[in-house]
mmCIF file of C-alpha atoms and ligand atoms in Angstrom:
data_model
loop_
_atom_site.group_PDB
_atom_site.id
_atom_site.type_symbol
_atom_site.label_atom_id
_atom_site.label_comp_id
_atom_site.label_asym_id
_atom_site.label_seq_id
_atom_site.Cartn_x
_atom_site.Cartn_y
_atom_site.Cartn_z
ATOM 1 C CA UNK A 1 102.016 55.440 113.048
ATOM 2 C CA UNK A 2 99.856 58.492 114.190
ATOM 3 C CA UNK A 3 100.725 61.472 111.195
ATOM 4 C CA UNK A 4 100.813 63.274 114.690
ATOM 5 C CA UNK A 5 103.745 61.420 115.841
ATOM 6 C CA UNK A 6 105.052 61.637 112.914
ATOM 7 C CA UNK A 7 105.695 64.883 113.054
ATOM 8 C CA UNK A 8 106.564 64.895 115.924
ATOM 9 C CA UNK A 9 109.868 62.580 114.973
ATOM 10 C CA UNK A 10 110.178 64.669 111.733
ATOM 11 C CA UNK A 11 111.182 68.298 113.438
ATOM 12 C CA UNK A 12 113.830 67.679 115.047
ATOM 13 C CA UNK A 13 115.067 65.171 112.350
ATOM 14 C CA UNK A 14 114.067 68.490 109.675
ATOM 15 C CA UNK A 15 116.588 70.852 112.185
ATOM 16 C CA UNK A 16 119.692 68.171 112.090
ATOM 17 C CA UNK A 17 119.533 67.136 108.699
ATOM 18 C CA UNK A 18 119.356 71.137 107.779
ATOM 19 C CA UNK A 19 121.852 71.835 109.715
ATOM 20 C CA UNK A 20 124.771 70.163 107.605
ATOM 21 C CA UNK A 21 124.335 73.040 105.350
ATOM 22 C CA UNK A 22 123.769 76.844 104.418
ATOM 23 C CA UNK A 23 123.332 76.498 100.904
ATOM 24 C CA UNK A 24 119.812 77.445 99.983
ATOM 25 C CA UNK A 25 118.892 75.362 97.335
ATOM 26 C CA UNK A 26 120.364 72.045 99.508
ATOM 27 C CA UNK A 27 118.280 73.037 102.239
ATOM 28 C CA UNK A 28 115.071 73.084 100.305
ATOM 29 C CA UNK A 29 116.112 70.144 97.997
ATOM 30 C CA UNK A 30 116.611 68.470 101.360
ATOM 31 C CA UNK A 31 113.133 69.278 103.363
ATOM 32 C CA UNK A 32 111.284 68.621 100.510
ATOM 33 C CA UNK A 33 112.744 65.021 100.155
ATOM 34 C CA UNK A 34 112.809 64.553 104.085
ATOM 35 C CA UNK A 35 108.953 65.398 104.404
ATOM 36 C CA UNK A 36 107.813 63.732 101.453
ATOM 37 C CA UNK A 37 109.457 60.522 102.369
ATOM 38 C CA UNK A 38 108.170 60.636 106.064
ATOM 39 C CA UNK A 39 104.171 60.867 104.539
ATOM 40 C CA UNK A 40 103.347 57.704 101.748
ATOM 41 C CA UNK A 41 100.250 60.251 100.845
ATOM 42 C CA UNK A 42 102.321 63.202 99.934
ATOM 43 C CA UNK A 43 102.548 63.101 95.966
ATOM 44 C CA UNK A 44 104.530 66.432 95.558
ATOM 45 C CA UNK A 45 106.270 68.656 98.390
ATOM 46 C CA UNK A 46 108.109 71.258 97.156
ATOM 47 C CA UNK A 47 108.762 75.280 97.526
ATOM 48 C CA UNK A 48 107.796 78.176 95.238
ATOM 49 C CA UNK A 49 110.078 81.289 95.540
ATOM 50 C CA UNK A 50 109.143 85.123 94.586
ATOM 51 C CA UNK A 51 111.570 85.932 92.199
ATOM 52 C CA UNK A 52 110.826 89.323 89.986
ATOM 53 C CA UNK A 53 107.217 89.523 91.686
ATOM 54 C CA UNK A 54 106.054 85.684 90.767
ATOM 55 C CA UNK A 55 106.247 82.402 92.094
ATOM 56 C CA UNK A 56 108.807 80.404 90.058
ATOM 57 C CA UNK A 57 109.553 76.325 91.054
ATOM 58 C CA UNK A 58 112.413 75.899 93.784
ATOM 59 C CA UNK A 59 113.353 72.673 94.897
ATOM 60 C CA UNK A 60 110.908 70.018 95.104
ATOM 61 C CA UNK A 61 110.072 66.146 95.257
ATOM 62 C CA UNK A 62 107.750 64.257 93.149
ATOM 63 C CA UNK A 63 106.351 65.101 89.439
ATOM 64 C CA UNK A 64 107.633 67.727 87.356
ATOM 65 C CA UNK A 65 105.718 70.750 88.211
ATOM 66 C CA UNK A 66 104.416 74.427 86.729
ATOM 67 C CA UNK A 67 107.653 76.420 86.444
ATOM 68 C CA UNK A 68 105.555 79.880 87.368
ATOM 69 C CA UNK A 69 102.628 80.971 89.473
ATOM 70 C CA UNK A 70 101.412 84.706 89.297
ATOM 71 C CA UNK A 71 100.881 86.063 92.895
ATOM 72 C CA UNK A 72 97.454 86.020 93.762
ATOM 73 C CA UNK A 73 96.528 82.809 91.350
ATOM 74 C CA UNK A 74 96.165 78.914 92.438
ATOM 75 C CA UNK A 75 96.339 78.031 96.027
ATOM 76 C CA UNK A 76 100.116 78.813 96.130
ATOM 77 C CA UNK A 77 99.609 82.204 94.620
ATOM 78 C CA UNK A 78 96.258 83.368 97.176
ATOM 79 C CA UNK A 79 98.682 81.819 100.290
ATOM 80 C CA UNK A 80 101.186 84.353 99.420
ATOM 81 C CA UNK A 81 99.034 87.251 98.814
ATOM 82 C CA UNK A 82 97.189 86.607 101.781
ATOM 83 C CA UNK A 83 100.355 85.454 104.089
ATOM 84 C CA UNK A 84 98.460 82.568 105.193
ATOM 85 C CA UNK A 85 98.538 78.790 105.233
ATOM 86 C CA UNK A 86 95.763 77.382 102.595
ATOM 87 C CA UNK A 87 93.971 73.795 103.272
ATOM 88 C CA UNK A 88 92.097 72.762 100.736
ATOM 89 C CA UNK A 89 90.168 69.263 100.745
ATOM 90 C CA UNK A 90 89.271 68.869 97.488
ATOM 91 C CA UNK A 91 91.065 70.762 95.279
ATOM 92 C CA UNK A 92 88.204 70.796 92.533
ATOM 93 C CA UNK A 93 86.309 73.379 94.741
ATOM 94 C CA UNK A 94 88.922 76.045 94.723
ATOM 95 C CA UNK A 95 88.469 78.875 92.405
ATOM 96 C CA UNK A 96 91.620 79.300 90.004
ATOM 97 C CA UNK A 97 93.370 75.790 91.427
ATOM 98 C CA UNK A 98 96.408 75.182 89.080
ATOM 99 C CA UNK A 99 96.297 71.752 88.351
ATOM 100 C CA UNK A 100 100.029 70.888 87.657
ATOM 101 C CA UNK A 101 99.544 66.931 88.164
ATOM 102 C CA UNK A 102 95.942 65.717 86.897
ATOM 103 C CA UNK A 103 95.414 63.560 89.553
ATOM 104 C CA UNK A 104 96.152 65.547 93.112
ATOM 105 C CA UNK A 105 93.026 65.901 94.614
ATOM 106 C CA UNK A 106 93.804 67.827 97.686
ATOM 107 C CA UNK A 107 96.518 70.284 99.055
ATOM 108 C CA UNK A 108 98.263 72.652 101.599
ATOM 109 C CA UNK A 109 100.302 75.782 101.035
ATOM 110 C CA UNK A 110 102.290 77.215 104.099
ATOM 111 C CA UNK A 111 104.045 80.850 103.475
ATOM 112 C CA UNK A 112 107.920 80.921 103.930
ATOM 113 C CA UNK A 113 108.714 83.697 106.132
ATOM 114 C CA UNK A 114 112.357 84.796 106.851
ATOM 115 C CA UNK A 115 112.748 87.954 108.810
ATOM 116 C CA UNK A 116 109.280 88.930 108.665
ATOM 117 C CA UNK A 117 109.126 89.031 105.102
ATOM 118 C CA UNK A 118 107.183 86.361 102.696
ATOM 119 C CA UNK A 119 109.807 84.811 100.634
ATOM 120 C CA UNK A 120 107.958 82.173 99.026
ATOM 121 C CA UNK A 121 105.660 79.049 99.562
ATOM 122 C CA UNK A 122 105.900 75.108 100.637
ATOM 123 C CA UNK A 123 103.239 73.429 98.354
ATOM 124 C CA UNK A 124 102.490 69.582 99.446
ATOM 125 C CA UNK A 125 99.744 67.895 97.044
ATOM 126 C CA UNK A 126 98.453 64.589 97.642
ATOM 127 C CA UNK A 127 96.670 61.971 95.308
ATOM 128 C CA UNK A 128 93.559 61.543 97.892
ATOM 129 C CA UNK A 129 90.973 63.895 99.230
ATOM 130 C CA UNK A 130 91.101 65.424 102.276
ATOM 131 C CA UNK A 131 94.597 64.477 103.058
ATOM 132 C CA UNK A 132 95.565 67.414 105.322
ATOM 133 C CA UNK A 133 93.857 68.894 108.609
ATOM 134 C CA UNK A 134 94.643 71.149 111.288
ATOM 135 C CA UNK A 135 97.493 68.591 112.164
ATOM 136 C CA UNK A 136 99.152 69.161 109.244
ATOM 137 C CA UNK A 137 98.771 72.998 109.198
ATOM 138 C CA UNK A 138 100.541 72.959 112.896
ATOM 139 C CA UNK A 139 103.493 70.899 112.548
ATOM 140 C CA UNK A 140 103.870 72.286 108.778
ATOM 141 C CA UNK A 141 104.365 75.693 109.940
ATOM 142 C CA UNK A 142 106.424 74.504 112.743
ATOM 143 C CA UNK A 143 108.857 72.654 110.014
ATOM 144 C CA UNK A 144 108.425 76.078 107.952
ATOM 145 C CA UNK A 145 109.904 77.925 110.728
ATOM 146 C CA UNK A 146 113.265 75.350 111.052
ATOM 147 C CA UNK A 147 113.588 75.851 107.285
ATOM 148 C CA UNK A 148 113.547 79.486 107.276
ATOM 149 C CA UNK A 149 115.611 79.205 110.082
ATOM 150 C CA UNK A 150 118.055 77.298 108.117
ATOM 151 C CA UNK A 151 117.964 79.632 105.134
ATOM 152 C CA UNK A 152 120.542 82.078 103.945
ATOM 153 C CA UNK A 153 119.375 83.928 101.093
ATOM 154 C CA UNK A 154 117.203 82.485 98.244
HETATM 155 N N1 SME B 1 98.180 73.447 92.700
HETATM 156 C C1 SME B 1 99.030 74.596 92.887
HETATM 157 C C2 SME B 1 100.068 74.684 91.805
HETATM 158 C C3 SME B 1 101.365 74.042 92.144
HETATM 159 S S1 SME B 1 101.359 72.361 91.990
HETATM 160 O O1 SME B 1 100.331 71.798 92.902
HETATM 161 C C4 SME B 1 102.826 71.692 92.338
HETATM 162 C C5 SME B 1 98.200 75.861 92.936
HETATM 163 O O2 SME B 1 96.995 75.846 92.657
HETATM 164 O O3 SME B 1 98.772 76.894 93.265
#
């Protein structure tokens, strides 16, 4: 199937399956399992949260991960200080990439954003170059939105 239609069968899937529950930590656990099993090339999908002014591991799916990121370092880090979503294609040409699993090759970052505020990061790595696109970036910040959304407090 298209990743595009994909997507498009993942949102409202994301909003129903979120819906069952205002805990924080079992919504992320949740969308991090839901989108990482809808996309065979996603090797990690998982959230970093600001706590105490860094990035510390929430919920995620796939290999154990760095437990902290400083704000401002790695591609999660730069996506938060610059409240922006991050594509990178080959993760080898990004200054200060924090290589957590050896063999991801490329990566996205979308911001969280609950009530106008940045709250923390969804980080999705995958094993092959050039994984994610403009496609991605859409329909990831769409499925950003129906988490935050779905968030209490974190
Ligand atoms: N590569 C990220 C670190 C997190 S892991 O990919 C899970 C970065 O450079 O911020």
């Amino acid at each position: 199937m298209k990743k595009e239609a994909t997507y498009v069968d993942l949102l409202p899937e994301l909003s129903n399956l979120l819906s069952e529950s205002d805990d924080p930590i079992a919504t992320l656990a949740n969308a991090s399992a839901l989108i990482k099993q809808s996309f065979p090339l996603f090797s990690w999908v998982g959230f970093y949260l600001l706590k105490k002014g860094a990035l510390v591991l929430g919920p995620f799916q796939g290999p154990p991960a760095c437990v902290s990121i400083q704000v401002g370092r790695g591609v999660c880090g730069t996506s938060f200080a610059k409240k922006e979503t991050i594509v990178v294609e080959d993760v080898r040409t990004f200054p200060g990439h924090i290589a957590c699993d050896s063999r991801s090759l490329s990566e996205i970052v979308v911001p969280l954003k609950k009530n106008g505020a940045i709250v923390g990061v969804l980080d999705i790595d995958s094993h092959e170059l050039a994984t994610f696109d403009a496609v991605d970036r859409r329909y990831l910040e769409m499925a950003v939105a129906i988490i935050a959304d779905h968030l209490t407090t974190v």
